[in-house]
Short mmCIF file of C-alpha atoms in Angstrom, two decimals:
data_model
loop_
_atom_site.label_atom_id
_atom_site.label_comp_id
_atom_site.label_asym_id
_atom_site.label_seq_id
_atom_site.Cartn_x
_atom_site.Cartn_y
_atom_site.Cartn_z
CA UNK A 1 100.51 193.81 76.41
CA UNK A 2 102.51 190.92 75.50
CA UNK A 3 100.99 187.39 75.61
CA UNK A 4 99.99 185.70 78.75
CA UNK A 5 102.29 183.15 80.15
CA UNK A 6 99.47 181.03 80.57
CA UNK A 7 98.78 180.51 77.18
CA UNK A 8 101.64 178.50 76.40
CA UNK A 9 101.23 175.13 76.10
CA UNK A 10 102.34 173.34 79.52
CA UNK A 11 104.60 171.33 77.31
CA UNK A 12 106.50 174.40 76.76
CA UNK A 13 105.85 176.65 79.97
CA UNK A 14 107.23 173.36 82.05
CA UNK A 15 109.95 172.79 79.48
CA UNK A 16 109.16 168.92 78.52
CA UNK A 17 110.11 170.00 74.81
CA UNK A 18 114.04 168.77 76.03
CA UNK A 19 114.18 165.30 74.77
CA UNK A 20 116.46 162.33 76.85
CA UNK A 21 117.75 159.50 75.83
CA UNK A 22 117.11 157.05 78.33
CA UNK A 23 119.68 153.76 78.60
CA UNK A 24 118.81 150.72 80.57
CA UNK A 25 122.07 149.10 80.96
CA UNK A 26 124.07 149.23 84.20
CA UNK A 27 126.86 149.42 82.38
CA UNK A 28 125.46 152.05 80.22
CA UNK A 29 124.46 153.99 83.09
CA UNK A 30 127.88 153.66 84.83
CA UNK A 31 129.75 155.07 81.74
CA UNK A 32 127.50 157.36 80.28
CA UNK A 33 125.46 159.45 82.91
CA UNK A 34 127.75 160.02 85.68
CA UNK A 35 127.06 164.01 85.22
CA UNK A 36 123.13 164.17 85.99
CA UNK A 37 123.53 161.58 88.98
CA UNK A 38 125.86 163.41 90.45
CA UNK A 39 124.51 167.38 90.20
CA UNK A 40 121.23 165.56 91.14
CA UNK A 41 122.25 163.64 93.99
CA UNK A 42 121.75 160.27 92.31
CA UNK A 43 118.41 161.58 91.60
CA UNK A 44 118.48 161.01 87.72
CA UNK A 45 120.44 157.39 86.37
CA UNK A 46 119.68 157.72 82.78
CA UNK A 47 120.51 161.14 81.17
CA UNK A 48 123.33 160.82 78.73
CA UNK A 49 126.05 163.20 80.05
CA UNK A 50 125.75 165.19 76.47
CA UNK A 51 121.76 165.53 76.84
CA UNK A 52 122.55 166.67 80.56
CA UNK A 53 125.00 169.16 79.29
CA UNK A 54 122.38 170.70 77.02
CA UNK A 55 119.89 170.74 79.97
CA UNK A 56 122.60 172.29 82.07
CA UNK A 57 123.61 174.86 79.12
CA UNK A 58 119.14 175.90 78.96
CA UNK A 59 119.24 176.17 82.69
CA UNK A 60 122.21 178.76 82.77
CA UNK A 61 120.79 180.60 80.22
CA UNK A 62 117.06 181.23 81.42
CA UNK A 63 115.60 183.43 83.06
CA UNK A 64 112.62 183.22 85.63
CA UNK A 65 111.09 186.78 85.02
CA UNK A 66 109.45 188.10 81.91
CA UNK A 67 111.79 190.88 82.61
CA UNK A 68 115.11 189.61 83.70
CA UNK A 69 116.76 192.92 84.29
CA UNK A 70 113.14 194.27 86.40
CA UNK A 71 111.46 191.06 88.21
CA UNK A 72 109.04 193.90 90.12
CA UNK A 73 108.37 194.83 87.01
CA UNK A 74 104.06 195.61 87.19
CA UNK A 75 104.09 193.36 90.58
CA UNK A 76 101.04 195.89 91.55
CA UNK A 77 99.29 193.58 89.70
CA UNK A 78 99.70 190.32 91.04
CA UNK A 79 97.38 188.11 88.64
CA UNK A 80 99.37 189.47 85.83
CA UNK A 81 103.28 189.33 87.54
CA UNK A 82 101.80 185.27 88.66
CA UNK A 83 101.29 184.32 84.64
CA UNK A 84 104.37 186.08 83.08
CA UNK A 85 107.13 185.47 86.34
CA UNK A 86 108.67 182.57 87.75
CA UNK A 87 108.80 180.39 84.41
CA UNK A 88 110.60 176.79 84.73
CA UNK A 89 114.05 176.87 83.44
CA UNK A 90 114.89 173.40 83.94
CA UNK A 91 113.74 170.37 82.10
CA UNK A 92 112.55 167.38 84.56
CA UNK A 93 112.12 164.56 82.02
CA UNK A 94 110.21 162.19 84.63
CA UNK A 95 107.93 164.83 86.28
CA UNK A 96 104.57 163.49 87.79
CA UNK A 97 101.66 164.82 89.20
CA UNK A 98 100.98 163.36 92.77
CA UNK A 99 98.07 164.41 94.81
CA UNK A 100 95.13 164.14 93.57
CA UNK A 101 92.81 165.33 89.79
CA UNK A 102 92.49 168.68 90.88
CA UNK A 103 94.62 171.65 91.42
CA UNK A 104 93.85 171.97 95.57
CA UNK A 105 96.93 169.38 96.98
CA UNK A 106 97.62 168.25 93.54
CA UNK A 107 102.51 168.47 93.54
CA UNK A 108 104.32 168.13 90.21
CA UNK A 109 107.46 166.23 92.11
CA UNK A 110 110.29 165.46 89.86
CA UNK A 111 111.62 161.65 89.45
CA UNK A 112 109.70 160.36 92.68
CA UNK A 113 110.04 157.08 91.54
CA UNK A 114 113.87 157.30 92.39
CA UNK A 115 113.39 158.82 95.98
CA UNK A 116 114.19 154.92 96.81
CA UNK A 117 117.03 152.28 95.41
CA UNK A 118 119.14 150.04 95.65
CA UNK A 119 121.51 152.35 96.60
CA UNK A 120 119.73 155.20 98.37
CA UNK A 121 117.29 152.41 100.40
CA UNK A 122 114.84 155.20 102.21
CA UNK A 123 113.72 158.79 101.76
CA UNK A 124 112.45 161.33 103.89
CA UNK A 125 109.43 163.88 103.97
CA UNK A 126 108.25 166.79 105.26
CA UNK A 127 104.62 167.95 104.19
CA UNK A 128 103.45 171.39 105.81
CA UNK A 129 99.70 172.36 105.70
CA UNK A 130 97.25 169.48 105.11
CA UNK A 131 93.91 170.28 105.79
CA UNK A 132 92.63 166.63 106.63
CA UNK A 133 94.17 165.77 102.99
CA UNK A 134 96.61 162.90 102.74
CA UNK A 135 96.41 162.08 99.07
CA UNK A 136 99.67 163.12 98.42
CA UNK A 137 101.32 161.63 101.63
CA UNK A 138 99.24 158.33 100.65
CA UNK A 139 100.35 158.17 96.81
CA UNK A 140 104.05 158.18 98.07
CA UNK A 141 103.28 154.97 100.15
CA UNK A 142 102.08 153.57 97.44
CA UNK A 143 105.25 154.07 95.24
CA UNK A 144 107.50 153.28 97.87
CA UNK A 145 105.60 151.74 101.02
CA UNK A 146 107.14 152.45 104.44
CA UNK A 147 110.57 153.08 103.01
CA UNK A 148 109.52 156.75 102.89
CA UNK A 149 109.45 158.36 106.00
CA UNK A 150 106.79 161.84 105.97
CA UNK A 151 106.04 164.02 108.38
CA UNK A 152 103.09 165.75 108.42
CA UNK A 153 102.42 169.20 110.25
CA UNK A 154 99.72 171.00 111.10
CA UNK A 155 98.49 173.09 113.72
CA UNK A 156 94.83 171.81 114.06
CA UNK A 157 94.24 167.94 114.96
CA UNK A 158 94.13 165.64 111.50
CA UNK A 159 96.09 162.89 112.35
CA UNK A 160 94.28 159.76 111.37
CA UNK A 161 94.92 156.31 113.69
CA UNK A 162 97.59 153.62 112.72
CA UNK A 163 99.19 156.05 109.58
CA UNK A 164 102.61 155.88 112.20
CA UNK A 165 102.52 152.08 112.51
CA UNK A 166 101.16 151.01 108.66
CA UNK A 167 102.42 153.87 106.42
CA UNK A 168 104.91 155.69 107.89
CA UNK A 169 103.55 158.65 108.12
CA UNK A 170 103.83 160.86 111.23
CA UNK A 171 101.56 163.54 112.31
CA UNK A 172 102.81 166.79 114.21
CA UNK A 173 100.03 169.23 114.80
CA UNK A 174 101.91 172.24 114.77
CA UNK A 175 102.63 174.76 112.27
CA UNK A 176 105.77 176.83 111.37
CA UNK A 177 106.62 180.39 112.52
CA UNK A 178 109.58 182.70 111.82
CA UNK A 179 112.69 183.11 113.96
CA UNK A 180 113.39 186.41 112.38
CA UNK A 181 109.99 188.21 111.70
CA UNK A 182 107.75 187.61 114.38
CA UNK A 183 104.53 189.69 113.28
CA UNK A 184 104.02 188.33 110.23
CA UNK A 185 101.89 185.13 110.41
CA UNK A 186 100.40 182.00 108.56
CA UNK A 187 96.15 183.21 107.68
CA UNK A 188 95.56 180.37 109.85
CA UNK A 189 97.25 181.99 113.17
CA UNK A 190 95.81 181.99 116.11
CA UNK A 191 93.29 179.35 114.88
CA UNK A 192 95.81 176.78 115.67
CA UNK A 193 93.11 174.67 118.14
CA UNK A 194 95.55 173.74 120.61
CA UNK A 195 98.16 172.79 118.25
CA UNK A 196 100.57 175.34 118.28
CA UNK A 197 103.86 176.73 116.53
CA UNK A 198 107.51 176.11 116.00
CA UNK A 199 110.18 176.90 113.95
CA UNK A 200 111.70 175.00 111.44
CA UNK A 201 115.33 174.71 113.56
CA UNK A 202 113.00 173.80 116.48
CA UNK A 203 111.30 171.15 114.15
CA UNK A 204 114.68 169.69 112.81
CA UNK A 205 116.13 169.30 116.58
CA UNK A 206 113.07 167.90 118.19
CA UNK A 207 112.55 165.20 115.40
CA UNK A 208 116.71 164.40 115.28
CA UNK A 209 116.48 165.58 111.64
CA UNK A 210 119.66 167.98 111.82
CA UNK A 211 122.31 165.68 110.04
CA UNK A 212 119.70 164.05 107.72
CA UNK A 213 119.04 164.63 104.17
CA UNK A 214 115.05 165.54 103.28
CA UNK A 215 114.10 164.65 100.13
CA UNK A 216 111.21 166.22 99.13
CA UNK A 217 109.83 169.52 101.67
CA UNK A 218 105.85 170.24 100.72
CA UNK A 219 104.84 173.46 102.06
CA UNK A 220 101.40 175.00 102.07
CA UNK A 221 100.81 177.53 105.08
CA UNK A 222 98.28 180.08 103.90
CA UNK A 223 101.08 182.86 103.70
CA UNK A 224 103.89 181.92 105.77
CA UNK A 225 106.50 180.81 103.19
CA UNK A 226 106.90 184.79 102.91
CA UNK A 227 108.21 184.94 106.69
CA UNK A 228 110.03 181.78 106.93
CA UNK A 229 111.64 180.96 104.01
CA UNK A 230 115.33 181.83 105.40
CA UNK A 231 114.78 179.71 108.26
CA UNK A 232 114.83 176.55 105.87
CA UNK A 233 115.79 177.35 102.57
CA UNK A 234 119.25 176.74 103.51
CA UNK A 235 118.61 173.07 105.00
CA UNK A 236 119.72 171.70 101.53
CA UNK A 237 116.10 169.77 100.95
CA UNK A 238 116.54 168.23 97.54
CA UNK A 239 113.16 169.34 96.13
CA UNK A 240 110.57 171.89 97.34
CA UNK A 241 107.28 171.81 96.33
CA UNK A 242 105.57 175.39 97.55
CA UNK A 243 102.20 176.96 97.41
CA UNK A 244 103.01 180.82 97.00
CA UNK A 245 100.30 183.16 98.11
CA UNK A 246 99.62 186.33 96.25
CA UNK A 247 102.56 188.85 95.42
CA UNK A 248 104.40 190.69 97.77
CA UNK A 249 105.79 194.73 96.44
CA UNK A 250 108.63 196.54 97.52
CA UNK A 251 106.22 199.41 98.71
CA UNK A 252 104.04 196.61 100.82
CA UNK A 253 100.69 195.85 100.33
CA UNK A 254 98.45 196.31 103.65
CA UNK A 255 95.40 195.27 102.21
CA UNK A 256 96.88 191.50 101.26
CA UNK A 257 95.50 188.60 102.87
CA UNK A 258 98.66 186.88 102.97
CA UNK A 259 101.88 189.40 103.30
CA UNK A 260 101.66 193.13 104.20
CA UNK A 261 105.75 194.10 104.54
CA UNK A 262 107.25 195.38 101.79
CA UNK A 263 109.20 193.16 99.88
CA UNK A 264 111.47 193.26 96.67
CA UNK A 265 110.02 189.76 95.43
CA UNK A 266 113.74 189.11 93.75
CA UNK A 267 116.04 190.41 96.00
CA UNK A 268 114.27 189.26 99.15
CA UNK A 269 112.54 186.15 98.44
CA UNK A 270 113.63 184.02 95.08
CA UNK A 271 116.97 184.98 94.98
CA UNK A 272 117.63 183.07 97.83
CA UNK A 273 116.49 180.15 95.68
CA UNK A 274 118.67 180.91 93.23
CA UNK A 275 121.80 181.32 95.93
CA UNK A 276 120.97 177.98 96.61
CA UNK A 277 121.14 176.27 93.80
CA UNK A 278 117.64 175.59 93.04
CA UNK A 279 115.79 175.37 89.39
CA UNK A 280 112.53 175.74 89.14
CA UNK A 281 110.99 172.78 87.23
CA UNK A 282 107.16 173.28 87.26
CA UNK A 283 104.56 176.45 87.74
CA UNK A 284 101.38 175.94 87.84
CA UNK A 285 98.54 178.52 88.74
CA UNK A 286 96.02 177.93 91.60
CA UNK A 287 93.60 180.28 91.00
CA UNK A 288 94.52 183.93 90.64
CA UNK A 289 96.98 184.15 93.32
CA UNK A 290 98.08 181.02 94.30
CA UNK A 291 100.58 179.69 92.55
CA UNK A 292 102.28 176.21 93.13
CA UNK A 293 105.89 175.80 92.02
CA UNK A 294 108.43 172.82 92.39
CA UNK A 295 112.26 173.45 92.61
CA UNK A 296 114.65 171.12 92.55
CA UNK A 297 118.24 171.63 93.82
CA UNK A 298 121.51 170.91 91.83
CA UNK A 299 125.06 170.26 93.30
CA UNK A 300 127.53 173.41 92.49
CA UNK A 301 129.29 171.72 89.63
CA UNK A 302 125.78 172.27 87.61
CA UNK A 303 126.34 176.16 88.29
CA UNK A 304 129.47 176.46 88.78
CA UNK A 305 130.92 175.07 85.36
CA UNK A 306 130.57 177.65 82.69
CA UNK A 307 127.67 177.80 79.81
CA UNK A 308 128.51 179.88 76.99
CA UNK A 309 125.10 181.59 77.22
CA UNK A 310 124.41 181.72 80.90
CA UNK A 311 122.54 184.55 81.96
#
């Protein structure tokens, strides 16, 4: 059996190893890294445009599964197909780890300290699934204050007084179901205490978040990314930061805590990542099936313009 994933060095398994050159000047910046600011949205304002090339050229050419051509290859065993699958093929030079010391609520977010600018002068937030724990939600006020605008949801009661007024941060205690597969739930349905579910176009509408770009969308529901992942992963968030419970097989798996249905984990789930135009910039394992990852997404020009060794 080849090598665990897990026992390469995080330098390597989260692709650091891609050095930048980093330039200060305005001018500099104007001139010189006009490609990464714009396949990142402004995200990035100091990646030469022939470093971003060579990040863009690595991207194309990697591969999330151990087995490219089989990604259900063994998934019968989901500890293993967890450590060898879903391996970061983009390079975030200015990752950084927000949450808390441990792994429970701990996000690898990618650039956060350029959610706000000069030119881009407030960002917005959704967190899913907090659990009373706002360490994450509290170390993005503390980068960038009340410009940041997070939402939290929830569907039991965990809103703490004077977060709207002093942080910014607004409590919905609701969680998320599916508009398209109705029987398969979030572990933590029907213990919703009063709070309830919506869906994520219900969300978007009620909020007047239809038109607006979200910035960073934090999502830990105790299973249901598997059922509603098409109901937002088309919203265009910029990154998505997602806690992935256990490993769904095409022949289903009824004894799962999470996700029973059968699923082809490619063709029904990441692909539509990929479709996209998401990378996936950090994995990194929460226990034996949990697994938190962090995409980013990348304007069409990144994809779009040819790498000679894209796979």
């Amino acid at each position: 059996m080849p090598p665990s994933f897990l026992s390469i060095p995080l330098a390597s398994r989260n692709l650091t190893s891609i050095s930048t050159t980093v330039t200060k000047s305005t001018s500099q910046t104007s001139d010189c890294c006009s490609l990464a600011r714009q396949d990142t949205f402004g995200l990035f304002d100091d990646i030469t445009d022939t470093m971003w090339k060579r990040i863009r050229q690595r991207t194309q050419a990697s591969s999330w599964y151990w087995d490219p051509k089989n990604p259900v290859n063994n998934v019968q065993d989901p500890g293993w197909w967890n450590s060898h699958n879903m391996i970061p093929n983009f390079a975030c030079p200015h990752v950084e780890k927000l949450g808390g010391a441990g792994n429970e609520g701990t996000k690898f977010v990618c650039n956060p300290r350029r959610l706000v600018t000069e030119e881009k002068p407030s960002c917005l937030i959704y967190s899913v699934g907090c659990a009373g724990d706002f360490k994450f939600e509290d170390e993005i006020f503390k980068l960038h204050k009340k410009a940041c605008e997070i939402h939290v949801f929830d569907p039991a009661n965990w809103e703490r007084k004077g977060d709207a007024e002093n942080k910014n941060i607004h409590y919905h205690a609701w969680g998320f179901k599916s508009t398209y597969d109705e029987e398969s739930k979030s572990v933590v349905w029907p213990k919703g205490r009063g709070g309830g579910f919506k869906t994520i176009p219900e969300t978007l509408k009620e909020l007047g978040h239809e038109n607006r770009t979200i910035d960073i969308f934090k999502i830990d529901c105790e299973g249901c990314e598997w059922s509603t992942h098409k109901d937002w992963i088309s919203v265009g968030f910029r990154q998505i930061l997602v806690e992935m419970h256990g490993v769904p097989a095409p022949e289903g798996t009824p004894k799962a805590r999470w996700y029973q249905k059968p699923m082809d984990i490619h063709n029904d789930y990441y692909k539509d990542y990929m479709d996209n135009g998401y990378a996936l910039f950090n994995h990194d394992p929460n226990g034996e099936l949990g697994l938190e990852l962090s995409f980013i997404k990348l304007d069409k020009p990144f994809w779009e313009t040819p790498s000679q060794e894209a796979w």
